């Protein structure tokens, strides 16, 4: 992929068909499978780590959505969820017994899935207590909990969430369009969604919902209809993700093909994102990161910032953050992104649960990377995703030379600009933020991403969009 | 230009883009031109026009749109930077070379942007 100037407009030669990924992917040696946490967690160094986010994975759903690639299964009975929660609490207790795990202040908590709101009130309370008993939550700024609109009428559940300290509730809408809702296998009705939009802001300080765009054959009318209905919900926070055809289920691809709907090209998705930004600004919203919007004051709109700093999603500040911010994950397939290490829990729900309950241990793989990868995090992730980096938070003398060259190229072409204390995305840079992350990654990282895309492309039932830029 | 107008421009442009993707460049051009009528200086619209014209085999018109797009991008980059005459002149020289090749159509395009 290279930068070229297209009739005066700098552009990248191709689009990247994935929109977020964990960095770094590259390990200095093949990942080791570790069975005993004692072998590993005692080694973590926490010097200079300012804050952490905790992630908890709840891999159960009442039905499986066809756009989802996360580790999840359809719930069979309450017992299996009880067992999983017991295992999760054991993992929390074991990890937190190490001072270098629990000794760093927690800034953000995120319950993701699956469908975290499938937990019953008692399970939510037990998990909340385990977290509170084991971690320093004095600096907690955000406790996010994903929920399905199907659970909106369960008052006890909502109270349990509030009791454990949930501040930010996120629910999935994805689309209002009946055809796409059917293709996605979404079980919540539009009435559930409208009720959630009405009730949740009365209970929780922050409410957000997710939308998808760029589905196969999505027309401009369908796209704008979704945007208009999204804004009509009058929720202050919302996220828009382009559909990722590399990870959606094959049955979704078949369904689209059967209806004569072909993948929306990378170029069109790019312009959908540009137009989405204009639409949201015209309706009083500004982006605060690569995917998410927040309702702001008229004054803030008139300032026309590329990205607003009036609101921040703290969990993503850690996932796409500086070297000094880490994430620790709990649960099946949960990822911990630490300095020097990326740790991935087993993706087998059964193995995770059984090993923890019977043996007080669980399988996880440890990938080790060079310290230079951590030094570059702010530049590679925070700048493209959040729109800015603070010069004082980057150790410029420790950066990889190739990355510095790429960075200077981006400055030259006007994707980023410099001010006294920071670098920021230009408007043009914001439109290209995914490509900027890829472009700034070291070549070994880019090769892994390319390899993954190539592998997905080989599955003939999977229709990936045209990613060339013309 | 009001926010509503600007958004209308983008809505027309996106319709044009999707029509282009479907292979209907003639119809796409109609909507891109509607977008350009609202904001004639938008480099993305101009770029899309170039692409549509090229796809339709109208190379002279495509070159005119390309020149307009390049001029607009140059102006946007260096507006207010009187202390950077060098890059501005270099950019203009490149565009002039294009103009020499397609004088008549290019003059019309520059007038629109100017």
XYZ file of C-alpha atoms in Angstrom:
584
model
C 0.000 0.000 0.000
C 1.395 3.414 -0.852
C 0.340 7.046 -0.799
C -0.371 8.768 -4.092
C -1.869 12.078 -5.053
C -5.156 11.691 -6.903
C -5.984 14.889 -8.752
C -4.488 16.944 -5.953
C -5.939 14.837 -3.134
C -3.534 12.572 -1.194
C -4.895 9.040 -0.953
C -3.839 5.489 -0.214
C -3.683 2.994 -3.050
C -6.012 0.540 -1.350
C -8.490 0.297 1.490
C -8.009 -2.022 4.448
C -11.091 -4.260 4.840
C -10.672 -4.612 8.603
C -11.435 -1.691 10.892
C -9.895 -2.484 14.251
C -7.437 -5.012 15.563
C -5.231 -5.569 18.599
C -1.723 -4.195 18.328
C 0.857 -5.584 18.294
C 0.118 -8.840 16.462
C 3.758 -9.652 15.823
C 5.598 -11.751 18.391
C 9.349 -12.185 18.633
C 8.824 -15.942 19.062
C 5.871 -18.323 18.619
C 3.323 -17.767 21.404
C 3.712 -20.124 24.365
C 0.733 -21.866 25.845
C 0.912 -21.298 29.583
C -1.071 -23.412 31.967
C 0.074 -22.035 35.260
C -0.543 -18.352 35.912
C 2.077 -18.429 38.640
C 4.747 -19.000 35.961
C 3.807 -15.849 34.242
C 1.962 -13.085 36.100
C 4.706 -12.628 38.647
C 6.962 -11.417 35.801
C 4.842 -8.467 34.652
C 6.552 -5.120 35.121
C 4.309 -2.234 36.088
C 6.831 0.555 36.280
C 5.478 3.656 34.493
C 2.052 2.087 33.897
C -0.435 4.853 34.685
C -3.732 3.028 34.468
C -5.478 -0.085 33.327
C -8.790 -1.079 31.828
C -10.371 -4.410 32.745
C -12.291 -6.418 30.162
C -14.748 -9.214 31.058
C -16.063 -11.524 28.347
C -19.544 -13.071 28.699
C -19.795 -15.525 25.794
C -23.493 -16.376 25.925
C -26.358 -15.181 23.725
C -30.011 -16.072 23.281
C -29.443 -16.156 19.514
C -26.389 -15.724 17.290
C -26.114 -12.660 15.072
C -24.608 -13.380 11.671
C -22.283 -10.358 11.644
C -20.590 -11.394 14.900
C -17.227 -13.110 15.086
C -16.612 -12.964 18.822
C -16.400 -16.153 20.872
C -19.977 -16.891 21.940
C -22.543 -19.643 22.055
C -26.282 -19.928 22.337
C -27.269 -20.306 25.975
C -28.528 -23.771 26.841
C -29.312 -23.432 30.519
C -28.743 -21.227 33.560
C -26.340 -23.797 35.026
C -23.674 -23.334 32.348
C -23.702 -19.560 32.903
C -23.454 -20.063 36.687
C -20.439 -22.324 36.135
C -18.845 -19.766 33.814
C -19.375 -16.958 36.331
C -17.779 -19.135 39.036
C -14.803 -19.691 36.732
C -14.566 -15.980 35.930
C -14.513 -15.113 39.623
C -11.735 -17.671 40.144
C -9.699 -16.065 37.361
C -10.261 -12.649 38.950
C -9.135 -13.925 42.374
C -6.073 -15.743 40.996
C -4.834 -12.852 38.851
C -5.535 -10.255 41.526
C -3.391 -12.187 44.005
C -0.416 -10.743 42.114
C 0.320 -7.190 43.202
C 1.460 -6.290 39.703
C -2.013 -7.158 38.411
C -4.151 -5.458 41.073
C -1.662 -2.760 42.023
C -2.357 -0.426 39.113
C -5.426 1.871 39.376
C -8.341 0.828 37.192
C -9.683 3.609 34.999
C -12.262 1.673 32.978
C -14.205 -1.584 33.052
C -15.897 -3.147 30.055
C -18.282 -6.107 30.010
C -18.474 -7.402 26.444
C -19.625 -10.538 24.700
C -21.716 -12.302 23.635
C -24.470 -10.620 25.565
C -23.399 -9.547 29.070
C -27.002 -8.656 29.969
C -27.882 -12.357 29.674
C -26.449 -12.650 33.191
C -29.136 -12.734 35.868
C -29.093 -10.136 38.709
C -27.383 -12.517 41.142
C -24.585 -13.295 38.672
C -24.079 -9.562 37.998
C -23.877 -8.823 41.727
C -21.395 -11.663 42.353
C -19.103 -10.465 39.575
C -19.372 -6.859 40.713
C -18.380 -7.860 44.239
C -15.393 -9.899 43.016
C -14.110 -6.919 41.020
C -14.625 -4.494 43.896
C -12.954 -6.823 46.424
C -9.873 -7.327 44.279
C -9.139 -4.099 42.439
C -8.488 -0.483 43.316
C -11.506 1.298 41.826
C -10.829 4.748 43.319
C -9.847 6.051 39.883
C -12.665 4.308 38.017
C -14.116 6.729 35.440
C -16.185 4.412 33.348
C -17.956 1.069 33.817
C -19.393 -0.074 30.487
C -21.838 -2.932 30.111
C -23.163 -4.225 26.799
C -26.794 -5.196 26.809
C -29.426 -6.458 24.451
C -32.610 -4.383 24.079
C -34.420 -7.712 24.713
C -33.596 -7.282 28.414
C -34.964 -3.767 28.733
C -38.001 -4.810 30.746
C -35.992 -6.702 33.383
C -35.985 -4.070 36.142
C -34.098 -6.300 38.588
C -31.293 -6.804 36.096
C -31.010 -3.074 35.395
C -30.933 -2.407 39.164
C -28.178 -4.996 39.618
C -26.146 -3.321 36.900
C -26.624 0.017 38.617
C -25.766 -1.457 42.014
C -22.403 -2.805 40.839
C -21.539 0.626 39.471
C -22.328 0.477 35.742
C -22.183 4.012 34.349
C -22.186 3.399 30.595
C -24.693 1.074 28.949
C -24.183 0.100 25.317
C -26.804 -1.672 23.228
C -26.852 -2.946 19.678
C -29.174 -1.512 17.038
C -27.007 -2.173 13.928
C -29.740 -1.177 11.477
C -33.424 -0.230 11.407
C -33.860 -1.796 7.963
C -36.056 -4.914 8.095
C -34.208 -6.762 5.357
C -30.796 -6.301 6.993
C -32.192 -7.039 10.472
C -33.494 -10.367 9.156
C -30.162 -11.159 7.486
C -28.336 -10.358 10.726
C -30.639 -12.619 12.774
C -31.365 -9.839 15.267
C -33.928 -11.016 17.809
C -34.722 -7.660 19.425
C -37.610 -5.816 17.771
C -37.655 -2.132 16.866
C -40.059 -1.660 19.793
C -37.419 -3.073 22.143
C -34.945 -0.556 20.723
C -37.273 2.426 21.093
C -38.086 1.358 24.664
C -34.380 0.983 25.491
C -33.709 4.457 24.099
C -36.469 5.858 26.303
C -35.763 4.012 29.551
C -31.979 3.604 29.770
C -31.040 7.325 29.887
C -33.334 7.644 32.956
C -31.290 5.019 34.815
C -27.668 5.311 33.628
C -25.533 8.444 33.220
C -24.301 7.412 29.775
C -26.048 5.405 27.062
C -24.674 4.471 23.671
C -25.672 2.219 20.797
C -23.914 0.593 17.852
C -24.792 0.819 14.173
C -23.391 -0.927 11.112
C -23.131 0.487 7.599
C -21.806 -0.521 4.195
C -23.756 -3.768 4.097
C -23.847 -5.569 0.756
C -25.818 -3.538 -1.755
C -26.880 -0.916 0.824
C -28.391 1.940 -1.176
C -27.936 5.585 -0.270
C -31.632 5.759 0.686
C -31.221 2.803 3.068
C -28.038 4.348 4.494
C -29.605 7.754 5.171
C -32.782 6.190 6.516
C -30.655 4.396 9.121
C -28.803 7.605 10.020
C -32.024 9.598 10.378
C -33.628 6.972 12.608
C -30.415 6.712 14.661
C -30.418 10.443 15.342
C -34.143 10.363 16.141
C -33.412 8.073 19.112
C -31.937 11.217 20.687
C -29.195 9.305 22.511
C -26.064 11.408 23.143
C -23.562 8.702 22.141
C -23.500 6.343 19.176
C -20.956 4.285 17.265
C -20.917 3.503 13.541
C -18.884 0.558 12.257
C -18.437 -0.430 8.612
C -19.379 -4.062 8.200
C -16.331 -6.319 8.196
C -16.828 -8.968 5.536
C -13.728 -10.854 6.654
C -15.285 -11.890 9.938
C -19.023 -12.090 9.314
C -20.466 -15.565 9.147
C -20.610 -17.408 5.834
C -24.388 -17.775 6.144
C -24.632 -13.975 5.945
C -22.579 -13.942 2.745
C -24.860 -16.624 1.265
C -27.948 -14.718 2.330
C -26.744 -11.524 0.661
C -25.767 -13.372 -2.490
C -29.149 -15.098 -2.679
C -30.763 -11.651 -2.695
C -28.425 -10.284 -5.355
C -26.600 -7.998 -2.925
C -22.881 -7.702 -3.524
C -20.181 -6.276 -1.244
C -19.985 -2.505 -0.992
C -16.529 -1.467 -2.218
C -13.875 -0.008 0.021
C -14.150 3.284 -1.894
C -17.891 3.531 -1.293
C -17.518 2.597 2.390
C -14.874 5.342 2.638
C -17.320 7.903 1.245
C -20.153 6.568 3.382
C -17.918 7.370 6.376
C -17.144 10.846 5.035
C -20.845 11.525 4.423
C -21.783 10.049 7.811
C -19.441 12.563 9.448
C -21.142 15.450 7.585
C -24.603 14.136 8.482
C -23.759 13.789 12.160
C -22.237 17.291 12.304
C -25.358 18.733 10.698
C -27.338 17.034 13.486
C -25.220 18.284 16.383
C -22.792 15.387 16.823
C -19.008 15.257 16.537
C -16.666 12.271 16.383
C -14.561 11.642 19.493
C -12.664 8.739 17.981
C -12.565 6.784 14.712
C -16.040 5.255 15.101
C -17.951 7.084 17.783
C -19.963 10.281 17.994
C -21.159 12.422 20.866
C -23.820 15.142 20.971
C -22.150 18.494 21.638
C -23.094 22.140 22.088
C -23.701 24.491 19.182
C -20.494 26.340 20.177
C -18.461 23.151 19.852
C -19.991 22.347 16.443
C -19.115 25.820 15.223
C -15.474 25.359 16.195
C -15.395 22.529 13.596
C -12.783 20.368 15.331
C -11.731 17.257 13.428
C -12.298 15.269 16.627
C -13.900 16.659 19.761
C -12.181 16.363 23.121
C -15.389 17.046 25.075
C -15.895 13.318 25.624
C -13.698 10.226 25.628
C -14.428 6.502 25.717
C -11.969 5.560 28.433
C -11.876 1.842 27.613
C -10.752 2.619 24.061
C -8.222 5.096 25.465
C -6.527 1.980 26.839
C -7.039 -0.355 23.867
C -5.842 2.276 21.371
C -3.715 4.203 23.808
C -0.246 5.088 24.893
C 2.401 2.734 26.262
C 1.453 3.723 29.816
C -2.080 2.331 29.506
C -2.820 -1.382 29.540
C -5.776 -3.735 29.321
C -6.279 -6.903 31.356
C -8.868 -9.342 30.035
C -10.862 -12.006 31.858
C -12.909 -14.819 30.398
C -12.905 -16.958 27.288
C -10.687 -15.576 24.512
C -10.163 -12.358 26.469
C -7.014 -10.449 25.561
C -4.639 -8.695 27.916
C -2.480 -6.090 26.191
C 0.525 -5.345 28.385
C 3.961 -3.877 27.854
C 6.075 -6.647 26.253
C 3.191 -9.174 26.216
C -0.135 -9.881 24.590
C -1.983 -12.634 26.422
C -4.944 -14.451 24.936
C -7.144 -16.754 27.007
C -8.324 -20.045 25.527
C -11.268 -19.703 23.158
C -12.908 -22.894 24.469
C -15.686 -22.026 26.928
C -15.763 -25.625 28.211
C -11.997 -25.872 28.752
C -11.858 -22.444 30.407
C -14.654 -23.273 32.827
C -13.570 -26.851 33.628
C -9.880 -26.077 34.158
C -10.560 -23.173 36.458
C -13.195 -24.934 38.542
C -11.288 -28.212 38.849
C -7.627 -27.156 38.726
C -7.513 -23.424 39.562
C -5.805 -22.728 36.262
C -6.642 -22.021 32.647
C -4.905 -22.098 29.245
C -3.657 -18.870 27.813
C -1.086 -18.071 25.170
C 1.591 -15.454 25.704
C 3.034 -13.533 22.792
C 6.132 -11.505 23.540
C 7.088 -8.403 21.534
C 9.960 -5.950 21.557
C 9.809 -2.852 23.750
C 9.991 -0.617 20.667
C 6.477 -1.853 19.736
C 5.190 -0.396 23.021
C 7.084 2.869 22.547
C 5.309 3.302 19.206
C 1.780 2.612 20.495
C 0.800 6.235 20.917
C 1.861 7.116 17.400
C 0.406 4.022 15.727
C -2.868 3.844 17.672
C -3.736 6.948 19.675
C -3.067 9.478 16.934
C -5.125 7.831 14.143
C -7.944 6.605 16.415
C -8.325 9.500 18.868
C -7.071 12.207 16.554
C -4.129 13.520 18.559
C -0.928 12.632 20.351
C 0.736 14.578 23.091
C 4.389 15.055 22.106
C 5.512 14.785 25.735
C 4.081 11.252 26.037
C 6.205 9.800 23.251
C 9.842 8.753 23.746
C 10.955 10.049 20.337
C 14.508 8.763 20.709
C 13.269 5.197 21.191
C 11.041 4.971 18.126
C 11.584 2.654 15.192
C 13.222 4.613 12.336
C 10.927 3.185 9.672
C 7.874 4.320 11.642
C 9.324 7.817 12.020
C 9.797 7.940 8.226
C 6.183 6.884 7.690
C 5.078 9.487 10.221
C 6.983 12.240 8.417
C 5.414 11.135 5.141
C 1.958 11.511 6.652
C 2.909 15.034 7.770
C 4.212 15.860 4.304
C 0.990 14.709 2.619
C -1.245 16.531 5.041
C -2.879 13.613 6.845
C -1.546 14.982 10.127
C -0.445 18.429 11.274
C 1.785 19.723 14.019
C 1.144 22.201 16.778
C 3.409 23.227 19.639
C 2.536 20.437 22.044
C 0.893 17.819 19.859
C 0.262 16.272 16.491
C -3.307 16.019 15.235
C -5.207 14.442 12.412
C -6.385 16.744 9.684
C -9.934 16.194 8.442
C -8.482 14.241 5.540
C -6.425 12.154 7.953
C -9.503 11.302 10.025
C -11.224 9.911 6.928
C -8.226 7.620 6.381
C -7.593 6.662 10.020
C -7.638 2.871 9.440
C -5.034 3.211 6.693
C -2.962 5.456 8.955
C -2.844 2.760 11.640
C -1.748 0.194 9.045
C 0.737 2.598 7.386
C 2.416 3.415 10.695
C 2.711 -0.264 11.717
C 6.117 -1.887 11.211
C 6.454 -4.069 8.131
C 6.272 -7.354 10.080
C 2.939 -6.215 11.514
C 1.663 -5.212 8.054
C 2.622 -8.631 6.688
C 0.545 -10.349 9.369
C -2.467 -8.163 8.568
C -2.023 -8.795 4.829
C -1.675 -12.522 5.495
C -4.894 -12.570 7.499
C -6.782 -10.716 4.742
C -5.346 -13.049 2.126
C -6.396 -16.116 4.123
C -9.968 -14.839 4.452
C -10.057 -14.086 0.725
C -9.288 -17.726 -0.075
C -12.573 -18.944 1.411
C -14.671 -18.957 -1.745
C -18.040 -18.529 -0.029
C -16.721 -15.334 1.548
C -17.283 -12.242 -0.631
C -14.766 -9.561 0.246
C -15.203 -6.113 -1.256
C -12.996 -4.558 -3.905
C -10.364 -2.661 -1.911
C -8.526 -0.890 -4.729
C -8.628 2.899 -4.823
C -9.119 4.340 -8.282
C -22.925 27.666 2.301
C -25.416 26.464 4.894
C -25.005 23.148 6.720
C -28.145 21.813 5.017
C -26.777 22.714 1.587
C -23.424 21.164 2.367
C -25.111 17.957 3.500
C -27.280 17.937 0.366
C -24.058 18.103 -1.614
C -22.739 15.021 0.125
C -26.036 13.179 -0.278
C -25.966 13.803 -4.021
C -22.335 12.814 -4.145
C -22.914 9.516 -2.321
C -25.794 8.674 -4.647
C -23.424 9.339 -7.543
C -20.733 7.172 -5.973
C -23.094 4.236 -5.530
C -24.333 4.629 -9.118
C -20.712 4.626 -10.253
C -20.172 1.390 -8.358
C -23.138 -0.100 -10.158
C -21.500 0.885 -13.454
C -23.939 3.691 -14.277
C -21.422 6.474 -14.847
C -23.773 8.620 -16.947
C -26.369 8.802 -14.167
C -23.605 9.099 -11.573
C -22.308 12.197 -13.354
C -25.718 13.867 -13.003
C -25.578 13.526 -9.217
C -21.909 14.473 -8.976
C -22.704 17.613 -10.963
C -25.578 18.356 -8.559
C -23.075 18.039 -5.706
C -20.624 20.323 -7.538
C -23.368 22.882 -8.116
C -23.639 23.163 -4.317
C -19.887 23.111 -3.648
C -17.803 23.535 -6.813
C -14.573 23.503 -4.789
C -14.973 20.108 -3.142
C -11.940 18.046 -4.150
C -13.715 14.722 -3.531
C -16.552 15.681 -5.891
C -14.076 16.850 -8.509
C -12.128 13.611 -8.203
C -15.276 11.561 -8.665
C -16.135 13.634 -11.740
C -12.711 12.897 -13.228
C -13.201 9.189 -12.615
C -16.690 9.183 -14.113
C -15.562 11.101 -17.196
C -12.579 8.818 -17.674
C -14.847 5.779 -17.382
C -17.097 7.287 -20.064
C -14.100 7.862 -22.338
C -14.414 11.659 -22.219
C -10.725 12.306 -21.692
C -10.712 16.044 -22.448
C -13.458 16.768 -19.952
C -11.741 14.461 -17.467
C -8.499 16.386 -17.815
C -10.333 19.678 -17.270
C -11.904 18.348 -14.087
C -8.535 16.979 -13.015
C -6.913 20.385 -13.443
C -9.693 22.024 -11.451
C -9.259 19.464 -8.691
C -5.490 19.951 -8.560
C -5.872 23.749 -8.503
C -8.381 23.519 -5.668
C -6.139 21.207 -3.654
C -3.162 23.531 -4.186
C -5.139 26.602 -3.157
C -6.458 24.899 -0.035
C -2.971 23.748 0.969
C -1.252 27.115 0.576
C -3.977 29.685 1.237
C -2.616 32.291 3.669
C 0.940 31.008 3.350
C 2.552 33.937 1.549
C 5.876 32.853 3.037
C 5.789 29.635 0.967
C 5.871 30.894 -2.617
C 8.177 28.062 -3.711
C 5.799 25.112 -3.351
C 2.878 27.231 -4.627
C 4.781 28.119 -7.813
C 5.921 24.525 -8.304
C 2.343 23.327 -8.008
C 1.132 25.953 -10.469
C 3.821 25.001 -12.970
C 2.621 21.401 -12.934
C -0.948 22.502 -13.524
C 0.202 24.887 -16.289
C 1.789 21.968 -18.083
C -1.611 20.248 -18.053
C -3.295 23.477 -19.213
C -1.009 23.779 -22.228
C -2.212 20.388 -23.342
C -5.900 21.131 -22.982
C -6.089 24.882 -23.183
C -9.646 25.594 -24.052
C -11.390 23.192 -21.677
C -8.919 23.901 -18.908
C -9.505 27.649 -19.057
C -13.201 27.042 -18.487
C -12.418 24.814 -15.521
C -10.061 27.315 -13.889
C -12.646 30.085 -14.260
C -15.145 27.962 -12.342
C -12.676 27.299 -9.504
C -11.328 30.891 -9.497
